[in-house]
XYZ file of C-alpha atoms in Angstrom:
102
model
C 52.616 32.656 -82.977
C 54.268 29.350 -82.149
C 57.855 28.487 -83.521
C 57.857 25.269 -85.419
C 60.788 23.074 -85.278
C 63.647 23.650 -88.368
C 62.849 20.179 -90.209
C 59.050 21.696 -90.121
C 57.352 22.561 -93.887
C 54.878 24.162 -95.129
C 53.432 21.211 -97.119
C 53.471 19.659 -93.528
C 51.910 22.037 -91.934
C 49.274 22.281 -94.799
C 48.514 18.073 -94.727
C 48.308 18.827 -90.806
C 45.268 21.825 -91.558
C 44.041 19.300 -93.591
C 43.393 16.582 -91.482
C 42.278 18.939 -88.407
C 39.773 20.407 -90.472
C 37.884 17.047 -91.178
C 37.793 15.876 -87.566
C 37.683 19.083 -85.723
C 36.256 22.334 -88.177
C 36.715 25.152 -87.073
C 35.616 29.015 -88.292
C 38.952 30.004 -87.975
C 41.434 27.373 -89.860
C 42.009 29.202 -93.035
C 42.968 31.696 -90.558
C 46.137 29.632 -89.521
C 49.370 31.115 -91.896
C 52.777 29.435 -91.688
C 55.655 31.693 -92.944
C 59.516 32.991 -91.142
C 59.250 36.156 -89.218
C 62.428 38.036 -88.831
C 62.399 40.761 -85.655
C 65.520 42.031 -85.030
C 67.202 43.120 -82.123
C 64.841 42.171 -79.539
C 63.911 41.899 -75.994
C 62.479 38.744 -74.433
C 61.562 36.633 -71.584
C 59.902 33.660 -70.357
C 56.808 34.905 -68.665
C 55.918 31.588 -66.309
C 52.613 32.477 -65.060
C 49.233 33.463 -66.009
C 48.300 36.153 -68.587
C 46.836 38.356 -66.517
C 50.853 38.192 -64.807
C 52.154 39.179 -67.652
C 52.557 42.903 -66.460
C 55.326 42.140 -64.156
C 57.148 40.698 -66.812
C 57.061 43.753 -69.451
C 58.241 45.939 -66.522
C 61.533 43.028 -66.263
C 62.129 44.050 -69.608
C 61.570 47.260 -69.712
C 64.016 47.472 -66.740
C 66.214 45.591 -68.334
C 66.309 47.423 -71.856
C 66.597 50.510 -69.567
C 69.932 49.488 -67.984
C 71.362 48.625 -71.079
C 70.783 52.036 -72.710
C 68.002 50.206 -74.903
C 64.908 51.998 -76.263
C 61.669 49.836 -77.283
C 60.516 50.823 -80.815
C 56.884 50.694 -81.202
C 54.147 49.462 -78.395
C 52.872 46.273 -80.247
C 54.954 42.896 -78.824
C 54.680 39.247 -79.892
C 53.829 35.902 -77.689
C 55.016 32.908 -78.253
C 52.764 30.465 -76.188
C 54.779 27.127 -75.311
C 51.693 25.601 -73.430
C 48.249 24.787 -73.725
C 46.233 27.020 -71.387
C 43.266 23.900 -71.995
C 45.501 21.590 -70.682
C 47.887 23.470 -67.886
C 47.084 25.296 -64.797
C 47.431 29.206 -65.163
C 50.525 28.634 -62.979
C 52.504 26.687 -65.053
C 51.658 28.640 -68.302
C 54.575 29.798 -70.640
C 55.313 32.409 -72.987
C 57.693 34.079 -74.680
C 57.117 37.518 -74.673
C 59.088 40.197 -76.953
C 59.165 43.706 -78.240
C 62.031 44.952 -80.898
C 64.849 47.558 -79.388
C 67.232 49.896 -80.928
């Protein structure tokens, strides 16, 4: 899941995918989709570091939720990758971690 700037539309994404398919084919290309999501009330954090270190960020989120009388509504969470894991050192990766609360 990667947030797109507001000026990006579905047609632009489809055109870009077609260019990618011809330059660098991938069996996963057809799984890419463009859409809008509404998460509602959430707790989120910018995690900086390796994916293996994410549990520490989730602990911070849990403490924040508890301190503010919030309760997690489901066990799943969202991860929005802001860095390219192939190009950025593990300790400098940036990921938004988010889960829904009530």
